[in-house]
Amino acid sequence: MRPYLEAVNVSFAYHEGESVLSGVTFALERGDFVGVLGPNGSGKTTLIHLLARLLPVEKGTIFLEGRDIATFPRRLFARKVAVVFQEIPGRLDLPCFDVVMMGRIPYLSRFRRETKADEEAVLWAMDVTSTLPFAEEPFSELSGGEKQRVLIARALAQKPELLLLDEPTSHLDVAHELEILNILQNLVRLGITVVAVFHDVNLVARFCEKALLLKKGLLCSFGRVDDVLHEATLKELFGVPFAKVPHPLSTRPIFIPLGERVLKQQRGWVHLICGGGSGIPVMRLLSEEGFSVSVGVVNRFDSDEEMAERLGFPVVREKPFSPIGEEALREALELARRADAIVVAPTFWGWGNVANLDLALRLREEGKPVFVFAETLRKERDYTGGEAQEKLSELCSRGAEVVRHLRELLQALERRLWYNA
Amino acid sequence: MKRRKRFRKSLLLFGFIALCGVSLFFAQGVGQGRYALSDSLALFHPAGLPLSERTILFAIRLPRVVLALLVGGGLALSGTVLQGLFQNPLVDPYILGVSSGAAFGAVVAILTRVYFGLFTVPLFAFLSALGTAILVFRLARVGRRIPLETLLLAGLAVGFFFSALITLGMFLSGENLHQVVFWTMGGFWNRGWEEVKMVLPFFAFGVPFLLSFGRELNAFLLGEKAAESLGVDVERFKRWVLSVVSLLVASCVATSGVIGFVGLVVPHILRLLGFQDHRLLLPLSLCTGGTVLLLADTLARSVIHPVELPVGVVTSLLGAPFFVYLLRQRKRGL
């Protein structure tokens, strides 16, 4: 069976030789919710206009229900495909009801009045978009979010099977943005196929089923959101590195553009002893302040290990849920010897990681400056029955410096590494 | 709720049509610098009048009144349609260079003294106006499209060219200067049933045609692309509208000269009064344009009796301040 909407090798150029889209091929099923992403000038709007038949396809063909869209009569096509444009019309003083009624134009013959059926279609469209309360109000007096909803209602009054939207949320604040996306999701549930251009990767990641990535007029990739949206594809698309983090309330991920990290003047190398997530704030601070950091020994799958990995720091690992072994310890010692200072994060101590304190003691004996967070000295944090406390107090008596918080650590590091050196 | 609104619209429309009728009734009674109710009432029982009076009222005054009504309505309707089509407040019915084209034709007819009947000058003006419209249209076309900017600029350029020719004609016209100048000012001096008959077919065809475009013009309020996505064949629609408007306006200009202001400002006044729905705006501008021009002409021929002012002077002198007043009150631009 032919897919619902199919673009085959579609190309377009506004001016001879400057193609805006070239060789774009994809196929959609009925009821898909597709987010189109791409940097500025990648041809997103052109693609929407081509699908809406507002521009003639230059090469290739677009099929709707297996039929070349160029062969549809105008009014029939307008009953199947509706468009919401990026620009919101100004100076439109008509009541919203009348604005939405414009969507019935493809159904009305020139001298015929609107019928009951037209009115019902308008009321349905306004109901779905929750715009009924301001049906009688002039369009120009609405807020941006309300206007956009009325314009979506106008498109829905066409009773389309395919709804195309060009950046429907670009003028809206967060609350209105979510409102629009909820409306679109409901429409998809009603069986309408939705193709929308978005600026925001996360809207696509969270709400759409499929993503279509365009770059410089070429189709980068197309498929289910989970398959297509990755740090690597996004970096290729936008030229900026992204971090993928889990959404706190959803299975869908969030993408954070990182930008090229601005490196301050190289300030030295710190080896961090941590575990159980205690090292995360320390790593963030040090990396922001331009320090190189090495980490270890930590267990694999520890959140500290994952963080170090994400920041690209060298890590010495031990097997999950295992006490630190000889080999890892030796490796960590070798690594940490090259560091300028050792920091002990505000972590908890148990039989699994207490060996890290031997590492710190050994390095202190070799003359490395060592900084210990005060919190980690507390009795409640020791689950070894006093052994960790003993080692920590020995560490302090041998000249390790105690710091109370991150800011103090930074000051202490600066003092040691810059003025004493 | 919906029905009440429809009722209000019908009432409003009826009111405006009644206004047309009342002003016609009134204008018919104005003559020789005064108003006579008996002259107005004579409209209803023409038979009982002496022949001389009947001639004045029905062969001289009435055709002039009717012509003013038609021309005013035609210009205002054309202006509204074009402003809606191009979504631009500066567009007027003469955008296609029809005015200067008509004036050029008239000047040629007057100066070359070709004569084949009473209709020579209007006929020359009409043909020249249409020729100019077609020329501008051709110049403005880019492929299959007619962008507004090129249309405005082409109209402007062609207009300037013909204006220069008209000025040259005036310079060389010698004793005919008076006639030429009067023609270009525009007005309804000595217009009779012949002129009405000349205009009428274009109205009978063009006005209903333009009035039926309300819904499509509303769609243009959303933008050209949106209108297209609603199944309107935008470029074909433009060609049709421009052709019909050109015919209508050319017939107006050919019979009564270049009368400005009505076609540009009447649509704006109605919009400022809060009418934006073209299904209502189009008939209202037809009625209002007719009424305005009729009253202006009535004033022009009676205010300094026995001298007749050019009607364009009256429309602009009274209309411009009123327009500015409305503009300042609303302060939301066009």
CSV table of N, CA and C in Angstrom, one decimal, chain B residues 121-231:
chain,number,residue,atom,x,y,z
B,121,VAL,N,-14.7,62.6,-27.4
B,121,VAL,CA,-13.7,62.8,-26.3
B,121,VAL,C,-13.8,61.6,-25.3
B,122,PRO,N,-15.0,61.3,-24.8
B,122,PRO,CA,-15.1,60.1,-23.8
B,122,PRO,C,-14.6,58.9,-24.4
B,123,LEU,N,-14.9,58.6,-25.7
B,123,LEU,CA,-14.4,57.4,-26.4
B,123,LEU,C,-12.9,57.4,-26.4
B,124,PHE,N,-12.3,58.5,-26.8
B,124,PHE,CA,-10.8,58.5,-26.8
B,124,PHE,C,-10.3,58.3,-25.4
B,125,ALA,N,-10.9,58.9,-24.4
B,125,ALA,CA,-10.4,58.8,-23.1
B,125,ALA,C,-10.5,57.3,-22.6
B,126,PHE,N,-11.7,56.7,-22.9
B,126,PHE,CA,-11.9,55.4,-22.5
B,126,PHE,C,-10.9,54.4,-23.1
B,127,LEU,N,-10.7,54.5,-24.4
B,127,LEU,CA,-9.7,53.6,-25.1
B,127,LEU,C,-8.3,53.8,-24.6
B,128,SER,N,-8.0,55.1,-24.4
B,128,SER,CA,-6.6,55.4,-24.0
B,128,SER,C,-6.4,54.8,-22.5
B,129,ALA,N,-7.5,55.0,-21.7
B,129,ALA,CA,-7.4,54.5,-20.3
B,129,ALA,C,-7.1,53.0,-20.3
B,130,LEU,N,-7.9,52.3,-21.1
B,130,LEU,CA,-7.8,50.8,-21.2
B,130,LEU,C,-6.4,50.4,-21.7
B,131,GLY,N,-6.0,51.1,-22.7
B,131,GLY,CA,-4.7,50.8,-23.3
B,131,GLY,C,-3.6,51.0,-22.2
B,132,THR,N,-3.7,52.1,-21.5
B,132,THR,CA,-2.7,52.3,-20.4
B,132,THR,C,-2.7,51.2,-19.4
B,133,ALA,N,-3.9,50.8,-19.0
B,133,ALA,CA,-4.1,49.7,-18.0
B,133,ALA,C,-3.4,48.5,-18.5
B,134,ILE,N,-3.6,48.1,-19.7
B,134,ILE,CA,-3.0,46.9,-20.3
B,134,ILE,C,-1.5,47.0,-20.3
B,135,LEU,N,-1.0,48.2,-20.7
B,135,LEU,CA,0.4,48.4,-20.7
B,135,LEU,C,1.0,48.3,-19.3
B,136,VAL,N,0.4,48.9,-18.3
B,136,VAL,CA,1.0,48.8,-17.0
B,136,VAL,C,1.0,47.4,-16.5
B,137,PHE,N,-0.1,46.7,-16.7
B,137,PHE,CA,-0.3,45.3,-16.4
B,137,PHE,C,0.8,44.5,-17.0
B,138,ARG,N,1.1,44.7,-18.2
B,138,ARG,CA,2.1,43.9,-18.9
B,138,ARG,C,3.5,44.2,-18.3
B,139,LEU,N,3.7,45.5,-18.1
B,139,LEU,CA,5.0,45.9,-17.5
B,139,LEU,C,5.2,45.3,-16.1
B,140,ALA,N,4.1,45.2,-15.4
B,140,ALA,CA,4.3,44.8,-14.0
B,140,ALA,C,4.4,43.3,-13.8
B,141,ARG,N,4.1,42.5,-14.9
B,141,ARG,CA,4.0,41.1,-14.7
B,141,ARG,C,5.4,40.5,-14.6
B,142,VAL,N,5.6,39.6,-13.6
B,142,VAL,CA,6.8,38.9,-13.5
B,142,VAL,C,6.5,37.4,-13.6
B,143,GLY,N,6.8,36.9,-14.7
B,143,GLY,CA,6.4,35.5,-15.0
B,143,GLY,C,4.9,35.4,-15.0
B,144,ARG,N,4.3,34.6,-14.2
B,144,ARG,CA,2.9,34.5,-14.1
B,144,ARG,C,2.3,35.4,-13.0
B,145,ARG,N,3.2,36.0,-12.2
B,145,ARG,CA,2.7,36.7,-11.1
B,145,ARG,C,2.7,38.2,-11.3
B,146,ILE,N,1.8,38.9,-10.5
B,146,ILE,CA,1.8,40.4,-10.6
B,146,ILE,C,2.0,40.9,-9.2
B,147,PRO,N,3.3,41.2,-8.8
B,147,PRO,CA,3.6,41.7,-7.5
B,147,PRO,C,3.2,43.1,-7.4
B,148,LEU,N,2.7,43.5,-6.2
B,148,LEU,CA,2.2,44.8,-5.9
B,148,LEU,C,3.2,45.9,-6.2
B,149,GLU,N,4.5,45.6,-5.8
B,149,GLU,CA,5.5,46.7,-5.9
B,149,GLU,C,5.7,47.0,-7.3
B,150,THR,N,5.9,46.0,-8.2
B,150,THR,CA,6.1,46.3,-9.6
B,150,THR,C,4.9,47.0,-10.2
B,151,LEU,N,3.7,46.6,-9.8
B,151,LEU,CA,2.5,47.2,-10.3
B,151,LEU,C,2.5,48.7,-10.0
B,152,LEU,N,2.8,49.0,-8.7
B,152,LEU,CA,2.7,50.4,-8.2
B,152,LEU,C,3.8,51.2,-9.0
B,153,LEU,N,5.0,50.7,-9.1
B,153,LEU,CA,6.0,51.4,-9.8
B,153,LEU,C,5.8,51.6,-11.3
B,154,ALA,N,5.3,50.5,-11.9
B,154,ALA,CA,5.0,50.6,-13.3
B,154,ALA,C,3.9,51.6,-13.6
B,155,GLY,N,2.8,51.6,-12.7
B,155,GLY,CA,1.8,52.6,-12.8
B,155,GLY,C,2.3,54.0,-12.7
B,156,LEU,N,3.2,54.2,-11.7
B,156,LEU,CA,3.8,55.5,-11.4
B,156,LEU,C,4.6,56.0,-12.6
B,157,ALA,N,5.4,55.1,-13.2
B,157,ALA,CA,6.3,55.5,-14.3
B,157,ALA,C,5.4,55.9,-15.5
B,158,VAL,N,4.5,55.0,-15.8
B,158,VAL,CA,3.6,55.3,-17.0
B,158,VAL,C,2.8,56.5,-16.8
B,159,GLY,N,2.3,56.7,-15.5
B,159,GLY,CA,1.6,57.9,-15.2
B,159,GLY,C,2.4,59.2,-15.4
B,160,PHE,N,3.6,59.1,-15.0
B,160,PHE,CA,4.5,60.3,-15.1
B,160,PHE,C,4.7,60.6,-16.6
B,161,PHE,N,4.9,59.5,-17.4
B,161,PHE,CA,5.1,59.7,-18.8
B,161,PHE,C,3.9,60.4,-19.4
B,162,PHE,N,2.7,59.9,-19.1
B,162,PHE,CA,1.6,60.5,-19.7
B,162,PHE,C,1.3,61.9,-19.2
B,163,SER,N,1.6,62.1,-17.9
B,163,SER,CA,1.4,63.5,-17.4
B,163,SER,C,2.3,64.5,-18.1
B,164,ALA,N,3.5,64.0,-18.4
B,164,ALA,CA,4.4,64.9,-19.2
B,164,ALA,C,3.8,65.2,-20.6
B,165,LEU,N,3.2,64.2,-21.2
B,165,LEU,CA,2.6,64.4,-22.5
B,165,LEU,C,1.4,65.3,-22.4
B,166,ILE,N,0.6,65.2,-21.3
B,166,ILE,CA,-0.5,66.1,-21.1
B,166,ILE,C,-0.1,67.5,-21.0
B,167,THR,N,1.0,67.7,-20.1
B,167,THR,CA,1.5,69.0,-19.9
B,167,THR,C,2.0,69.6,-21.3
B,168,LEU,N,2.7,68.8,-22.0
B,168,LEU,CA,3.1,69.2,-23.3
B,168,LEU,C,2.0,69.7,-24.2
B,169,GLY,N,0.9,68.8,-24.2
B,169,GLY,CA,-0.3,69.1,-24.9
B,169,GLY,C,-0.9,70.5,-24.5
B,170,MET,N,-1.0,70.7,-23.2
B,170,MET,CA,-1.5,71.9,-22.7
B,170,MET,C,-0.7,73.1,-23.1
B,171,PHE,N,0.6,72.9,-23.1
B,171,PHE,CA,1.5,74.0,-23.5
B,171,PHE,C,1.3,74.4,-24.9
B,172,LEU,N,1.0,73.4,-25.8
B,172,LEU,CA,0.8,73.6,-27.2
B,172,LEU,C,-0.6,73.9,-27.6
B,173,SER,N,-1.5,73.9,-26.6
B,173,SER,CA,-2.9,73.9,-26.9
B,173,SER,C,-3.5,75.2,-27.3
B,174,GLY,N,-2.8,76.3,-27.0
B,174,GLY,CA,-3.3,77.6,-27.4
B,174,GLY,C,-4.7,77.9,-26.9
B,175,GLU,N,-5.7,78.2,-27.8
B,175,GLU,CA,-7.0,78.6,-27.4
B,175,GLU,C,-7.8,77.5,-26.7
B,176,ASN,N,-7.4,76.2,-26.9
B,176,ASN,CA,-8.1,75.1,-26.3
B,176,ASN,C,-7.7,74.8,-24.9
B,177,LEU,N,-6.8,75.6,-24.3
B,177,LEU,CA,-6.3,75.3,-23.0
B,177,LEU,C,-7.4,75.2,-22.0
B,178,HIS,N,-8.3,76.1,-22.1
B,178,HIS,CA,-9.5,76.1,-21.2
B,178,HIS,C,-10.2,74.8,-21.1
B,179,GLN,N,-10.5,74.3,-22.3
B,179,GLN,CA,-11.2,73.0,-22.4
B,179,GLN,C,-10.4,71.9,-21.8
B,180,VAL,N,-9.1,71.9,-22.1
B,180,VAL,CA,-8.3,70.8,-21.7
B,180,VAL,C,-8.2,70.8,-20.1
B,181,VAL,N,-8.0,72.0,-19.6
B,181,VAL,CA,-7.8,72.1,-18.1
B,181,VAL,C,-9.1,71.6,-17.4
B,182,PHE,N,-10.2,72.1,-18.0
B,182,PHE,CA,-11.5,71.7,-17.4
B,182,PHE,C,-11.7,70.2,-17.4
B,183,TRP,N,-11.3,69.6,-18.5
B,183,TRP,CA,-11.5,68.2,-18.6
B,183,TRP,C,-10.7,67.5,-17.5
B,184,THR,N,-9.4,67.8,-17.4
B,184,THR,CA,-8.6,67.1,-16.4
B,184,THR,C,-9.0,67.3,-15.0
B,185,MET,N,-9.7,68.5,-14.7
B,185,MET,CA,-10.1,68.7,-13.3
B,185,MET,C,-11.2,67.7,-12.9
B,186,GLY,N,-12.0,67.3,-13.9
B,186,GLY,CA,-13.1,66.4,-13.6
B,186,GLY,C,-14.3,67.1,-13.0
B,187,GLY,N,-15.5,66.6,-13.4
B,187,GLY,CA,-16.7,67.2,-12.9
B,187,GLY,C,-17.9,66.8,-13.7
B,188,PHE,N,-19.0,67.3,-13.4
B,188,PHE,CA,-20.2,66.8,-14.0
B,188,PHE,C,-21.0,68.0,-14.8
B,189,TRP,N,-20.2,68.9,-15.3
B,189,TRP,CA,-20.8,70.0,-16.1
B,189,TRP,C,-21.4,69.4,-17.4
B,190,ASN,N,-22.6,69.8,-17.6
B,190,ASN,CA,-23.3,69.5,-18.9
B,190,ASN,C,-23.3,68.0,-19.2
B,191,ARG,N,-23.3,67.1,-18.1
B,191,ARG,CA,-23.4,65.7,-18.4
B,191,ARG,C,-24.9,65.3,-18.4
B,192,GLY,N,-25.2,64.5,-19.4
B,192,GLY,CA,-26.6,64.1,-19.6
B,192,GLY,C,-26.8,62.6,-19.6
B,193,TRP,N,-28.0,62.2,-20.1
B,193,TRP,CA,-28.3,60.8,-20.1
B,193,TRP,C,-27.3,60.0,-21.0
B,194,GLU,N,-26.7,60.7,-22.0
B,194,GLU,CA,-25.8,59.9,-22.9
B,194,GLU,C,-24.6,59.4,-22.0
B,195,GLU,N,-24.1,60.2,-21.2
B,195,GLU,CA,-23.0,59.8,-20.3
B,195,GLU,C,-23.4,58.6,-19.4
B,196,VAL,N,-24.7,58.8,-18.8
B,196,VAL,CA,-25.2,57.7,-18.0
B,196,VAL,C,-25.3,56.4,-18.7
B,197,LYS,N,-25.8,56.5,-20.0
B,197,LYS,CA,-25.9,55.3,-20.8
B,197,LYS,C,-24.5,54.7,-21.1
B,198,MET,N,-23.5,55.5,-21.2
B,198,MET,CA,-22.2,55.0,-21.5
B,198,MET,C,-21.6,54.2,-20.3
B,199,VAL,N,-21.9,54.8,-19.1
B,199,VAL,CA,-21.4,54.2,-17.9
B,199,VAL,C,-22.1,52.9,-17.5
B,200,LEU,N,-23.4,52.9,-17.7
B,200,LEU,CA,-24.3,51.9,-17.1
B,200,LEU,C,-24.0,50.5,-17.4
B,201,PRO,N,-23.6,50.1,-18.7
B,201,PRO,CA,-23.3,48.7,-18.9
B,201,PRO,C,-22.1,48.2,-18.1
B,202,PHE,N,-21.1,49.1,-17.9
B,202,PHE,CA,-20.0,48.7,-17.1
B,202,PHE,C,-20.4,48.4,-15.6
B,203,PHE,N,-21.3,49.3,-15.2
B,203,PHE,CA,-21.8,49.1,-13.8
B,203,PHE,C,-22.6,47.8,-13.7
B,204,ALA,N,-23.5,47.6,-14.7
B,204,ALA,CA,-24.4,46.5,-14.6
B,204,ALA,C,-23.6,45.2,-14.5
B,205,PHE,N,-22.5,45.2,-15.2
B,205,PHE,CA,-21.6,44.0,-15.3
B,205,PHE,C,-20.6,44.0,-14.1
B,206,GLY,N,-20.0,45.1,-13.9
B,206,GLY,CA,-18.8,45.2,-13.0
B,206,GLY,C,-19.2,45.2,-11.5
B,207,VAL,N,-20.2,46.0,-11.2
B,207,VAL,CA,-20.5,46.1,-9.7
B,207,VAL,C,-21.0,44.8,-9.1
B,208,PRO,N,-21.9,44.1,-9.6
B,208,PRO,CA,-22.3,42.8,-9.0
B,208,PRO,C,-21.1,41.8,-9.0
B,209,PHE,N,-20.3,41.9,-10.0
B,209,PHE,CA,-19.1,41.0,-10.1
B,209,PHE,C,-18.2,41.3,-8.9
B,210,LEU,N,-17.9,42.6,-8.7
B,210,LEU,CA,-17.0,43.0,-7.6
B,210,LEU,C,-17.6,42.7,-6.2
B,211,LEU,N,-18.9,43.0,-6.1
B,211,LEU,CA,-19.6,42.8,-4.9
B,211,LEU,C,-19.5,41.3,-4.4
B,212,SER,N,-19.4,40.4,-5.4
B,212,SER,CA,-19.4,39.0,-5.1
B,212,SER,C,-18.1,38.5,-4.5
B,213,PHE,N,-17.1,39.4,-4.5
B,213,PHE,CA,-15.7,38.9,-4.1
B,213,PHE,C,-15.5,39.1,-2.6
B,214,GLY,N,-16.5,39.4,-1.8
B,214,GLY,CA,-16.3,39.7,-0.4
B,214,GLY,C,-15.6,38.7,0.4
B,215,ARG,N,-16.0,37.4,0.2
B,215,ARG,CA,-15.4,36.3,0.9
B,215,ARG,C,-13.9,36.2,0.6
B,216,GLU,N,-13.6,36.2,-0.7
B,216,GLU,CA,-12.2,36.0,-1.1
B,216,GLU,C,-11.3,37.2,-0.6
B,217,LEU,N,-11.9,38.4,-0.7
B,217,LEU,CA,-11.1,39.6,-0.2
B,217,LEU,C,-10.9,39.4,1.3
B,218,ASN,N,-11.8,38.9,2.1
B,218,ASN,CA,-11.6,38.7,3.5
B,218,ASN,C,-10.4,37.7,3.7
B,219,ALA,N,-10.3,36.7,2.8
B,219,ALA,CA,-9.2,35.7,2.9
B,219,ALA,C,-7.9,36.4,2.7
B,220,PHE,N,-7.9,37.5,1.9
B,220,PHE,CA,-6.6,38.2,1.7
B,220,PHE,C,-6.2,38.9,2.9
B,221,LEU,N,-7.1,39.2,3.9
B,221,LEU,CA,-6.7,39.8,5.1
B,221,LEU,C,-5.7,38.9,5.9
B,222,LEU,N,-5.8,37.6,5.6
B,222,LEU,CA,-4.9,36.7,6.3
B,222,LEU,C,-3.5,36.6,5.6
B,223,GLY,N,-3.5,37.2,4.4
B,223,GLY,CA,-2.2,37.2,3.6
B,223,GLY,C,-2.5,36.4,2.4
B,224,GLU,N,-1.7,36.7,1.4
B,224,GLU,CA,-1.8,36.1,0.1
B,224,GLU,C,-1.7,34.6,0.1
B,225,LYS,N,-0.6,34.1,0.9
B,225,LYS,CA,-0.4,32.7,0.9
B,225,LYS,C,-1.6,32.0,1.6
B,226,ALA,N,-2.1,32.6,2.6
B,226,ALA,CA,-3.2,32.0,3.3
B,226,ALA,C,-4.4,31.9,2.4
B,227,ALA,N,-4.7,32.9,1.6
B,227,ALA,CA,-5.8,32.9,0.6
B,227,ALA,C,-5.6,31.7,-0.3
B,228,GLU,N,-4.3,31.6,-0.8
B,228,GLU,CA,-4.0,30.5,-1.7
B,228,GLU,C,-4.3,29.2,-1.1
B,229,SER,N,-3.9,29.0,0.2
B,229,SER,CA,-4.1,27.7,0.9
B,229,SER,C,-5.5,27.4,1.1
B,230,LEU,N,-6.4,28.4,1.0
B,230,LEU,CA,-7.8,28.2,1.1
B,230,LEU,C,-8.5,27.9,-0.2
B,231,GLY,N,-7.6,27.7,-1.2
B,231,GLY,CA,-8.2,27.2,-2.5
B,231,GLY,C,-8.5,28.4,-3.5
